[in-house]
PDB file of N, CA and C in Angstrom:
ATOM      1  N   MET A1272     -26.503 -16.998 -10.770  1.00  0.00           N
ATOM      2  CA  MET A1272     -25.289 -16.410 -11.251  1.00  0.00           C
ATOM      3  C   MET A1272     -24.439 -16.140 -10.010  1.00  0.00           C
ATOM      4  N   VAL A1273     -23.048 -15.892 -10.094  1.00  0.00           N
ATOM      5  CA  VAL A1273     -22.331 -15.995  -9.374  1.00  0.00           C
ATOM      6  C   VAL A1273     -22.267 -14.524  -9.274  1.00  0.00           C
ATOM      7  N   SER A1274     -21.761 -13.855  -7.690  1.00  0.00           N
ATOM      8  CA  SER A1274     -22.019 -12.367  -7.898  1.00  0.00           C
ATOM      9  C   SER A1274     -20.476 -11.836  -7.976  1.00  0.00           C
ATOM     10  N   SER A1275     -20.513 -10.914  -8.670  1.00  0.00           N
ATOM     11  CA  SER A1275     -19.082 -10.336  -8.665  1.00  0.00           C
ATOM     12  C   SER A1275     -18.175  -9.684  -7.737  1.00  0.00           C
ATOM     13  N   PRO A1276     -17.847  -9.369  -6.845  1.00  0.00           N
ATOM     14  CA  PRO A1276     -17.498  -8.558  -5.699  1.00  0.00           C
ATOM     15  C   PRO A1276     -16.103  -7.902  -6.602  1.00  0.00           C
ATOM     16  N   ILE A1277     -16.178  -6.448  -5.861  1.00  0.00           N
ATOM     17  CA  ILE A1277     -14.804  -5.378  -6.300  1.00  0.00           C
ATOM     18  C   ILE A1277     -13.753  -5.956  -5.541  1.00  0.00           C
ATOM     19  N   ILE A1278     -12.705  -6.277  -6.131  1.00  0.00           N
ATOM     20  CA  ILE A1278     -11.473  -6.772  -4.872  1.00  0.00           C
ATOM     21  C   ILE A1278     -10.602  -5.854  -5.803  1.00  0.00           C
ATOM     22  N   GLU A1279      -9.258  -5.737  -5.234  1.00  0.00           N
ATOM     23  CA  GLU A1279      -8.073  -5.102  -5.349  1.00  0.00           C
ATOM     24  C   GLU A1279      -6.719  -6.055  -5.663  1.00  0.00           C
ATOM     25  N   SER A1280      -6.651  -5.901  -7.013  1.00  0.00           N
ATOM     26  CA  SER A1280      -5.359  -6.340  -6.824  1.00  0.00           C
ATOM     27  C   SER A1280      -3.997  -5.119  -6.826  1.00  0.00           C
ATOM     28  N   ALA A1281      -2.748  -5.630  -6.098  1.00  0.00           N
ATOM     29  CA  ALA A1281      -1.427  -4.977  -6.489  1.00  0.00           C
ATOM     30  C   ALA A1281      -0.687  -5.652  -7.630  1.00  0.00           C
ATOM     31  N   GLU A1282      -0.075  -4.058  -7.507  1.00  0.00           N
ATOM     32  CA  GLU A1282       1.014  -4.285  -8.913  1.00  0.00           C
ATOM     33  C   GLU A1282       2.047  -4.274  -7.820  1.00  0.00           C
ATOM     34  N   ILE A1283       3.078  -5.366  -8.102  1.00  0.00           N
ATOM     35  CA  ILE A1283       3.998  -4.980  -7.650  1.00  0.00           C
ATOM     36  C   ILE A1283       5.514  -4.601  -8.210  1.00  0.00           C
ATOM     37  N   TRP A1284       6.382  -3.797  -8.198  1.00  0.00           N
ATOM     38  CA  TRP A1284       7.452  -3.327  -9.182  1.00  0.00           C
ATOM     39  C   TRP A1284       8.930  -3.876  -8.029  1.00  0.00           C
ATOM     40  N   GLN A1285       9.654  -3.691  -9.103  1.00  0.00           N
ATOM     41  CA  GLN A1285      11.216  -3.818  -8.747  1.00  0.00           C
ATOM     42  C   GLN A1285      11.473  -3.213  -7.058  1.00  0.00           C
ATOM     43  N   LYS A1286      12.459  -3.659  -6.721  1.00  0.00           N
ATOM     44  CA  LYS A1286      12.982  -2.392  -5.375  1.00  0.00           C
ATOM     45  C   LYS A1286      12.487  -1.257  -5.035  1.00  0.00           C
ATOM     46  N   GLY A1287      12.102  -0.521  -4.649  1.00  0.00           N
ATOM     47  CA  GLY A1287      11.254   0.518  -4.573  1.00  0.00           C
ATOM     48  C   GLY A1287      10.021   0.108  -3.596  1.00  0.00           C
ATOM     49  N   ALA A1288       9.869  -1.138  -3.801  1.00  0.00           N
ATOM     50  CA  ALA A1288       8.290  -0.314  -2.976  1.00  0.00           C
ATOM     51  C   ALA A1288       7.066   0.126  -3.732  1.00  0.00           C
ATOM     52  N   ILE A1289       6.921   0.468  -4.306  1.00  0.00           N
ATOM     53  CA  ILE A1289       6.281   1.049  -5.601  1.00  0.00           C
ATOM     54  C   ILE A1289       5.199  -0.610  -5.437  1.00  0.00           C
ATOM     55  N   VAL A1290       3.575   0.629  -5.344  1.00  0.00           N
ATOM     56  CA  VAL A1290       2.560  -0.866  -4.827  1.00  0.00           C
ATOM     57  C   VAL A1290       1.290   0.359  -5.569  1.00  0.00           C
ATOM     58  N   THR A1291       0.855  -0.368  -6.828  1.00  0.00           N
ATOM     59  CA  THR A1291      -0.481   0.413  -6.884  1.00  0.00           C
ATOM     60  C   THR A1291      -1.966  -0.593  -7.123  1.00  0.00           C
ATOM     61  N   PHE A1292      -2.580   0.099  -6.888  1.00  0.00           N
ATOM     62  CA  PHE A1292      -4.250  -0.775  -5.920  1.00  0.00           C
ATOM     63  C   PHE A1292      -5.368  -0.573  -7.348  1.00  0.00           C
ATOM     64  N   LEU A1293      -5.442  -1.425  -8.239  1.00  0.00           N
ATOM     65  CA  LEU A1293      -6.243  -1.603  -9.387  1.00  0.00           C
ATOM     66  C   LEU A1293      -7.773  -2.230  -9.052  1.00  0.00           C
ATOM     67  N   PRO A1294      -9.083  -1.269  -8.889  1.00  0.00           N
ATOM     68  CA  PRO A1294     -10.107  -2.288  -8.431  1.00  0.00           C
ATOM     69  C   PRO A1294     -10.866  -2.908  -9.807  1.00  0.00           C
ATOM     70  N   ILE A1295     -10.865  -4.221  -9.621  1.00  0.00           N
ATOM     71  CA  ILE A1295     -11.387  -5.430 -10.675  1.00  0.00           C
ATOM     72  C   ILE A1295     -12.953  -5.929 -10.488  1.00  0.00           C
ATOM     73  N   ILE A1296     -13.343  -6.314 -11.273  1.00  0.00           N
ATOM     74  CA  ILE A1296     -15.341  -6.485 -10.921  1.00  0.00           C
ATOM     75  C   ILE A1296     -14.534  -8.397 -11.431  1.00  0.00           C
ATOM     76  N   ALA A1297     -15.033  -9.556 -11.052  1.00  0.00           N
ATOM     77  CA  ALA A1297     -14.896 -10.110 -11.401  1.00  0.00           C
ATOM     78  C   ALA A1297     -14.812 -11.448 -10.378  1.00  0.00           C
ATOM     79  N   PRO A1298     -15.601 -12.267 -10.704  1.00  0.00           N
ATOM     80  CA  PRO A1298     -16.331 -13.783 -10.104  1.00  0.00           C
ATOM     81  C   PRO A1298     -15.077 -14.110  -8.796  1.00  0.00           C
ATOM     82  N   SER A1299     -15.296 -14.064  -7.655  1.00  0.00           N
ATOM     83  CA  SER A1299     -13.691 -14.345  -6.348  1.00  0.00           C
ATOM     84  C   SER A1299     -13.406 -15.319  -7.119  1.00  0.00           C
ATOM     85  N   TRP A1300     -13.897 -17.117  -7.358  1.00  0.00           N
ATOM     86  CA  TRP A1300     -13.185 -18.021  -7.945  1.00  0.00           C
ATOM     87  C   TRP A1300     -12.043 -18.274  -8.976  1.00  0.00           C
ATOM     88  N   ILE A1301     -12.249 -17.022  -9.920  1.00  0.00           N
ATOM     89  CA  ILE A1301     -11.390 -17.006 -10.865  1.00  0.00           C
ATOM     90  C   ILE A1301     -10.316 -15.385 -10.224  1.00  0.00           C
ATOM     91  N   MET A1302     -10.629 -14.569  -9.592  1.00  0.00           N
ATOM     92  CA  MET A1302      -9.492 -14.171  -9.032  1.00  0.00           C
ATOM     93  C   MET A1302      -8.384 -14.552  -8.117  1.00  0.00           C
ATOM     94  N   ALA A1303      -9.461 -15.130  -7.393  1.00  0.00           N
ATOM     95  CA  ALA A1303      -8.161 -15.830  -6.600  1.00  0.00           C
ATOM     96  C   ALA A1303      -6.858 -16.787  -7.155  1.00  0.00           C
ATOM     97  N   ASN A1304      -7.749 -17.620  -7.881  1.00  0.00           N
ATOM     98  CA  ASN A1304      -6.066 -18.449  -8.885  1.00  0.00           C
ATOM     99  C   ASN A1304      -5.241 -17.452  -9.590  1.00  0.00           C
ATOM    100  N   LEU A1305      -6.104 -16.597 -10.514  1.00  0.00           N
ATOM    101  CA  LEU A1305      -5.306 -14.864 -11.184  1.00  0.00           C
ATOM    102  C   LEU A1305      -4.562 -14.500 -10.357  1.00  0.00           C
ATOM    103  N   ASP A1306      -4.965 -13.920  -9.152  1.00  0.00           N
ATOM    104  CA  ASP A1306      -4.242 -13.417  -8.548  1.00  0.00           C
ATOM    105  C   ASP A1306      -3.212 -14.401  -7.768  1.00  0.00           C
ATOM    106  N   ILE A1307      -3.329 -15.265  -7.264  1.00  0.00           N
ATOM    107  CA  ILE A1307      -2.026 -16.159  -6.628  1.00  0.00           C
ATOM    108  C   ILE A1307      -0.597 -16.525  -7.893  1.00  0.00           C
ATOM    109  N   VAL A1308      -1.167 -16.387  -9.078  1.00  0.00           N
ATOM    110  CA  VAL A1308      -0.755 -16.937 -10.479  1.00  0.00           C
ATOM    111  C   VAL A1308       0.579 -15.498 -10.738  1.00  0.00           C
ATOM    112  N   LYS A1309      -0.665 -14.347 -10.528  1.00  0.00           N
ATOM    113  CA  LYS A1309       0.392 -12.920 -10.717  1.00  0.00           C
ATOM    114  C   LYS A1309       1.093 -12.201 -10.231  1.00  0.00           C
ATOM    115  N   LEU A1310       0.575 -12.596  -8.592  1.00  0.00           N
ATOM    116  CA  LEU A1310       1.473 -12.431  -7.632  1.00  0.00           C
ATOM    117  C   LEU A1310       2.818 -13.062  -8.002  1.00  0.00           C
ATOM    118  N   ARG A1311       2.582 -14.572  -7.958  1.00  0.00           N
ATOM    119  CA  ARG A1311       4.001 -15.101  -8.435  1.00  0.00           C
ATOM    120  C   ARG A1311       5.222 -14.613  -9.394  1.00  0.00           C
ATOM    121  N   GLU A1312       4.007 -14.788 -10.687  1.00  0.00           N
ATOM    122  CA  GLU A1312       5.409 -14.082 -11.710  1.00  0.00           C
ATOM    123  C   GLU A1312       5.293 -12.281 -10.876  1.00  0.00           C
ATOM    124  N   GLN A1313       4.709 -12.065 -10.375  1.00  0.00           N
ATOM    125  CA  GLN A1313       5.681 -10.251 -10.368  1.00  0.00           C
ATOM    126  C   GLN A1313       6.241 -10.542  -8.694  1.00  0.00           C
ATOM    127  N   THR A1314       6.530 -11.553  -7.865  1.00  0.00           N
ATOM    128  CA  THR A1314       7.483 -12.082  -6.653  1.00  0.00           C
ATOM    129  C   THR A1314       8.873 -12.614  -7.121  1.00  0.00           C
ATOM    130  N   LYS A1315       8.422 -13.132  -8.143  1.00  0.00           N
ATOM    131  CA  LYS A1315       9.653 -14.758  -8.328  1.00  0.00           C
ATOM    132  C   LYS A1315      11.424 -14.548  -8.769  1.00  0.00           C
ATOM    133  N   ASN A1316      11.462 -12.771  -9.027  1.00  0.00           N
ATOM    134  CA  ASN A1316      13.073 -12.170  -9.157  1.00  0.00           C
ATOM    135  C   ASN A1316      13.683 -11.548  -7.713  1.00  0.00           C
ATOM    136  N   LEU A1317      12.393 -11.315  -6.773  1.00  0.00           N
ATOM    137  CA  LEU A1317      12.536 -10.888  -5.402  1.00  0.00           C
ATOM    138  C   LEU A1317      13.143 -11.819  -4.768  1.00  0.00           C
ATOM    139  N   THR A1318      13.878 -11.346  -3.015  1.00  0.00           N
ATOM    140  CA  THR A1318      14.404 -12.183  -2.294  1.00  0.00           C
ATOM    141  C   THR A1318      13.581 -11.531  -1.506  1.00  0.00           C
ATOM    142  N   ALA A1319      13.622 -12.086   0.015  1.00  0.00           N
ATOM    143  CA  ALA A1319      12.570 -12.154   1.121  1.00  0.00           C
ATOM    144  C   ALA A1319      13.700 -12.824   2.377  1.00  0.00           C
ATOM    145  N   MET A1320      12.932 -12.167   3.123  1.00  0.00           N
ATOM    146  CA  MET A1320      14.222 -12.734   4.691  1.00  0.00           C
ATOM    147  C   MET A1320      12.449 -12.581   5.738  1.00  0.00           C
ATOM    148  N   VAL A1321      12.520 -13.456   6.558  1.00  0.00           N
ATOM    149  CA  VAL A1321      11.238 -14.442   7.317  1.00  0.00           C
ATOM    150  C   VAL A1321      12.252 -14.009   8.537  1.00  0.00           C
ATOM    151  N   VAL A1322      11.343 -13.073   9.693  1.00  0.00           N
ATOM    152  CA  VAL A1322      12.356 -13.082  11.487  1.00  0.00           C
ATOM    153  C   VAL A1322      10.995 -13.154  12.353  1.00  0.00           C
ATOM    154  N   GLU A1323      11.078 -14.341  12.591  1.00  0.00           N
ATOM    155  CA  GLU A1323       9.809 -15.149  13.155  1.00  0.00           C
ATOM    156  C   GLU A1323      10.772 -15.944  14.666  1.00  0.00           C
ATOM    157  N   ASP A1324      10.612 -15.633  15.906  1.00  0.00           N
ATOM    158  CA  ASP A1324      11.495 -16.480  16.799  1.00  0.00           C
ATOM    159  C   ASP A1324      10.606 -17.630  17.195  1.00  0.00           C
ATOM    160  N   GLU A1325       9.550 -18.212  16.525  1.00  0.00           N
ATOM    161  CA  GLU A1325       8.804 -19.998  17.180  1.00  0.00           C
ATOM    162  C   GLU A1325       9.347 -20.467  15.982  1.00  0.00           C
ATOM    163  N   LYS A1326      10.291 -21.406  16.163  1.00  0.00           N
ATOM    164  CA  LYS A1326      11.260 -22.450  15.006  1.00  0.00           C
ATOM    165  C   LYS A1326       9.558 -22.930  14.227  1.00  0.00           C
ATOM    166  N   VAL A1327       8.920 -23.334  14.126  1.00  0.00           N
ATOM    167  CA  VAL A1327       7.357 -23.997  13.601  1.00  0.00           C
ATOM    168  C   VAL A1327       7.231 -22.958  12.435  1.00  0.00           C
ATOM    169  N   THR A1328       6.844 -21.678  13.263  1.00  0.00           N
ATOM    170  CA  THR A1328       5.939 -20.739  12.258  1.00  0.00           C
ATOM    171  C   THR A1328       7.272 -20.074  11.424  1.00  0.00           C
ATOM    172  N   ASN A1329       8.284 -19.936  11.672  1.00  0.00           N
ATOM    173  CA  ASN A1329       9.581 -19.607  11.188  1.00  0.00           C
ATOM    174  C   ASN A1329       9.470 -20.278   9.486  1.00  0.00           C
ATOM    175  N   GLU A1330       9.690 -21.791   9.746  1.00  0.00           N
ATOM    176  CA  GLU A1330       9.505 -22.842   8.852  1.00  0.00           C
ATOM    177  C   GLU A1330       8.169 -22.629   7.786  1.00  0.00           C
ATOM    178  N   LEU A1331       7.188 -22.633   8.960  1.00  0.00           N
ATOM    179  CA  LEU A1331       6.084 -22.388   7.611  1.00  0.00           C
ATOM    180  C   LEU A1331       6.030 -21.735   6.653  1.00  0.00           C
ATOM    181  N   LEU A1332       6.111 -20.338   7.172  1.00  0.00           N
ATOM    182  CA  LEU A1332       6.640 -19.018   6.655  1.00  0.00           C
ATOM    183  C   LEU A1332       7.814 -19.090   5.728  1.00  0.00           C
ATOM    184  N   ASN A1333       8.585 -19.302   6.137  1.00  0.00           N
ATOM    185  CA  ASN A1333       9.844 -19.924   5.206  1.00  0.00           C
ATOM    186  C   ASN A1333       9.630 -21.233   3.585  1.00  0.00           C
ATOM    187  N   SER A1334       8.820 -21.739   4.066  1.00  0.00           N
ATOM    188  CA  SER A1334       8.512 -22.827   2.981  1.00  0.00           C
ATOM    189  C   SER A1334       7.306 -22.034   2.162  1.00  0.00           C
ATOM    190  N   THR A1335       6.692 -21.573   2.792  1.00  0.00           N
ATOM    191  CA  THR A1335       5.094 -21.308   2.000  1.00  0.00           C
ATOM    192  C   THR A1335       5.763 -19.687   1.237  1.00  0.00           C
ATOM    193  N   PHE A1336       6.517 -18.958   1.110  1.00  0.00           N
ATOM    194  CA  PHE A1336       7.097 -17.957   0.451  1.00  0.00           C
ATOM    195  C   PHE A1336       8.525 -18.473  -0.666  1.00  0.00           C
ATOM    196  N   LYS A1337       9.072 -19.970  -0.364  1.00  0.00           N
ATOM    197  CA  LYS A1337       9.648 -20.071  -1.423  1.00  0.00           C
ATOM    198  C   LYS A1337       8.931 -20.158  -2.588  1.00  0.00           C
ATOM    199  N   ASN A1338       7.202 -20.487  -2.051  1.00  0.00           N
ATOM    200  CA  ASN A1338       6.313 -20.845  -4.071  1.00  0.00           C
ATOM    201  C   ASN A1338       6.305 -18.770  -4.543  1.00  0.00           C
ATOM    202  N   PHE A1339       6.776 -18.514  -3.613  1.00  0.00           N
ATOM    203  CA  PHE A1339       6.431 -16.990  -4.340  1.00  0.00           C
ATOM    204  C   PHE A1339       8.659 -16.216  -4.581  1.00  0.00           C
ATOM    205  N   PHE A1340       8.745 -16.443  -4.110  1.00  0.00           N
ATOM    206  CA  PHE A1340      10.568 -15.319  -3.859  1.00  0.00           C
ATOM    207  C   PHE A1340      11.807 -16.475  -4.448  1.00  0.00           C
ATOM    208  N   SER A1341      12.676 -15.632  -5.370  1.00  0.00           N
ATOM    209  CA  SER A1341      13.704 -16.713  -5.865  1.00  0.00           C
ATOM    210  C   SER A1341      14.041 -17.100  -4.496  1.00  0.00           C
ATOM    211  N   ASP A1342      14.523 -16.762  -3.449  1.00  0.00           N
ATOM    212  CA  ASP A1342      16.172 -16.675  -1.787  1.00  0.00           C
ATOM    213  C   ASP A1342      14.805 -16.115  -0.756  1.00  0.00           C
ATOM    214  N   VAL A1343      14.445 -16.968  -0.056  1.00  0.00           N
ATOM    215  CA  VAL A1343      14.038 -16.690   1.301  1.00  0.00           C
ATOM    216  C   VAL A1343      15.020 -17.133   2.173  1.00  0.00           C
ATOM    217  N   LYS A1344      15.572 -15.995   3.047  1.00  0.00           N
ATOM    218  CA  LYS A1344      16.411 -16.443   4.461  1.00  0.00           C
ATOM    219  C   LYS A1344      15.946 -16.036   5.520  1.00  0.00           C
ATOM    220  N   SER A1345      15.543 -17.247   6.574  1.00  0.00           N
ATOM    221  CA  SER A1345      14.977 -17.371   7.504  1.00  0.00           C
ATOM    222  C   SER A1345      16.145 -16.932   9.044  1.00  0.00           C
ATOM    223  N   VAL A1346      15.958 -15.965   9.922  1.00  0.00           N
ATOM    224  CA  VAL A1346      15.969 -15.628  11.153  1.00  0.00           C
ATOM    225  C   VAL A1346      15.254 -15.921  12.493  1.00  0.00           C
ATOM    226  N   PHE A1347      15.418 -15.744  13.565  1.00  0.00           N
ATOM    227  CA  PHE A1347      15.287 -16.086  14.578  1.00  0.00           C
ATOM    228  C   PHE A1347      15.102 -14.701  15.530  1.00  0.00           C
ATOM    229  N   ASN A1348      15.994 -13.915  14.936  1.00  0.00           N
ATOM    230  CA  ASN A1348      15.510 -12.917  16.594  1.00  0.00           C
ATOM    231  C   ASN A1348      16.183 -11.517  15.772  1.00  0.00           C
ATOM    232  N   GLY A1349      16.172 -10.475  16.324  1.00  0.00           N
ATOM    233  CA  GLY A1349      16.301  -8.886  15.578  1.00  0.00           C
ATOM    234  C   GLY A1349      18.004  -8.997  15.293  1.00  0.00           C
ATOM    235  N   GLU A1350      18.416  -9.275  16.048  1.00  0.00           N
ATOM    236  CA  GLU A1350      20.190  -9.349  15.899  1.00  0.00           C
ATOM    237  C   GLU A1350      20.387  -9.898  14.964  1.00  0.00           C
ATOM    238  N   GLU A1351      20.181 -11.441  14.932  1.00  0.00           N
ATOM    239  CA  GLU A1351      19.468 -12.428  13.219  1.00  0.00           C
ATOM    240  C   GLU A1351      19.651 -11.484  12.512  1.00  0.00           C
ATOM    241  N   ALA A1352      18.338 -10.855  12.122  1.00  0.00           N
ATOM    242  CA  ALA A1352      17.719  -9.829  11.479  1.00  0.00           C
ATOM    243  C   ALA A1352      18.744  -8.645  10.638  1.00  0.00           C
ATOM    244  N   LEU A1353      19.308  -7.834  11.714  1.00  0.00           N
ATOM    245  CA  LEU A1353      19.719  -7.089  11.338  1.00  0.00           C
ATOM    246  C   LEU A1353      21.603  -7.266   9.986  1.00  0.00           C
ATOM    247  N   LYS A1354      22.027  -8.384  11.006  1.00  0.00           N
ATOM    248  CA  LYS A1354      23.272  -9.055  10.428  1.00  0.00           C
ATOM    249  C   LYS A1354      22.915  -9.779   9.195  1.00  0.00           C
ATOM    250  N   ALA A1355      21.765 -10.499   8.811  1.00  0.00           N
ATOM    251  CA  ALA A1355      21.313 -10.484   7.336  1.00  0.00           C
ATOM    252  C   ALA A1355      20.837 -10.293   6.679  1.00  0.00           C
ATOM    253  N   TYR A1356      20.318  -8.934   6.872  1.00  0.00           N
ATOM    254  CA  TYR A1356      20.221  -7.854   6.075  1.00  0.00           C
ATOM    255  C   TYR A1356      21.344  -6.841   5.463  1.00  0.00           C
ATOM    256  N   LYS A1357      22.107  -7.074   6.090  1.00  0.00           N
ATOM    257  CA  LYS A1357      23.145  -6.429   5.611  1.00  0.00           C
ATOM    258  C   LYS A1357      24.221  -7.024   5.165  1.00  0.00           C
ATOM    259  N   LYS A1358      24.223  -8.454   4.934  1.00  0.00           N
ATOM    260  CA  LYS A1358      24.603  -9.120   4.674  1.00  0.00           C
ATOM    261  C   LYS A1358      24.273  -9.326   2.563  1.00  0.00           C
ATOM    262  N   SER A1359      22.717  -9.111   3.482  1.00  0.00           N
ATOM    263  CA  SER A1359      22.062  -9.902   1.587  1.00  0.00           C
ATOM    264  C   SER A1359      21.170  -8.831   1.099  1.00  0.00           C
ATOM    265  N   SER A1360      20.673  -7.970   1.889  1.00  0.00           N
ATOM    266  CA  SER A1360      19.523  -6.767   1.124  1.00  0.00           C
ATOM    267  C   SER A1360      18.293  -7.270   0.580  1.00  0.00           C
ATOM    268  N   PRO A1361      18.040  -7.988   1.501  1.00  0.00           N
ATOM    269  CA  PRO A1361      16.398  -8.758   0.989  1.00  0.00           C
ATOM    270  C   PRO A1361      15.268  -7.334   0.537  1.00  0.00           C
ATOM    271  N   ASP A1362      14.948  -7.558  -0.617  1.00  0.00           N
ATOM    272  CA  ASP A1362      13.739  -6.627  -1.285  1.00  0.00           C
ATOM    273  C   ASP A1362      12.962  -7.023   0.042  1.00  0.00           C
ATOM    274  N   VAL A1363      12.341  -7.830   0.354  1.00  0.00           N
ATOM    275  CA  VAL A1363      11.151  -8.054   1.217  1.00  0.00           C
ATOM    276  C   VAL A1363      11.478  -8.852   3.187  1.00  0.00           C
ATOM    277  N   VAL A1364      11.179  -7.997   3.813  1.00  0.00           N
ATOM    278  CA  VAL A1364      11.385  -8.766   4.852  1.00  0.00           C
ATOM    279  C   VAL A1364       9.963  -8.628   5.905  1.00  0.00           C
ATOM    280  N   PHE A1365       9.926 -10.122   6.046  1.00  0.00           N
ATOM    281  CA  PHE A1365       8.550 -10.342   7.058  1.00  0.00           C
ATOM    282  C   PHE A1365       8.805  -9.896   8.420  1.00  0.00           C
ATOM    283  N   VAL A1366       8.026  -9.149   9.271  1.00  0.00           N
ATOM    284  CA  VAL A1366       8.279  -9.198  10.887  1.00  0.00           C
ATOM    285  C   VAL A1366       7.600  -9.650  11.768  1.00  0.00           C
ATOM    286  N   ASP A1367       7.422 -11.003  12.768  1.00  0.00           N
ATOM    287  CA  ASP A1367       6.712 -10.324  13.340  1.00  0.00           C
ATOM    288  C   ASP A1367       6.150  -9.725  14.488  1.00  0.00           C
TER     289      ASP A1367
END
């Protein structure tokens, strides 16, 4: 018998970053697949920006997030980030 840990699943709504957490009981191997699919469905209409000064890490994050967001911009420092944010106003910003 597979144990059924209690995990939390986030529902993401449009701009405004309203996040709700719902406790769910299910086998972890099922939830891992469903959570990724659900996350992608919820974020596919959002845009993102990655702020990371290390080139390899920036590229890795950018390519990973492109699987989830409609558009991902990459910048390498705070000054570039502020300019890019003012220009495109992404929904989500990932900063190291």
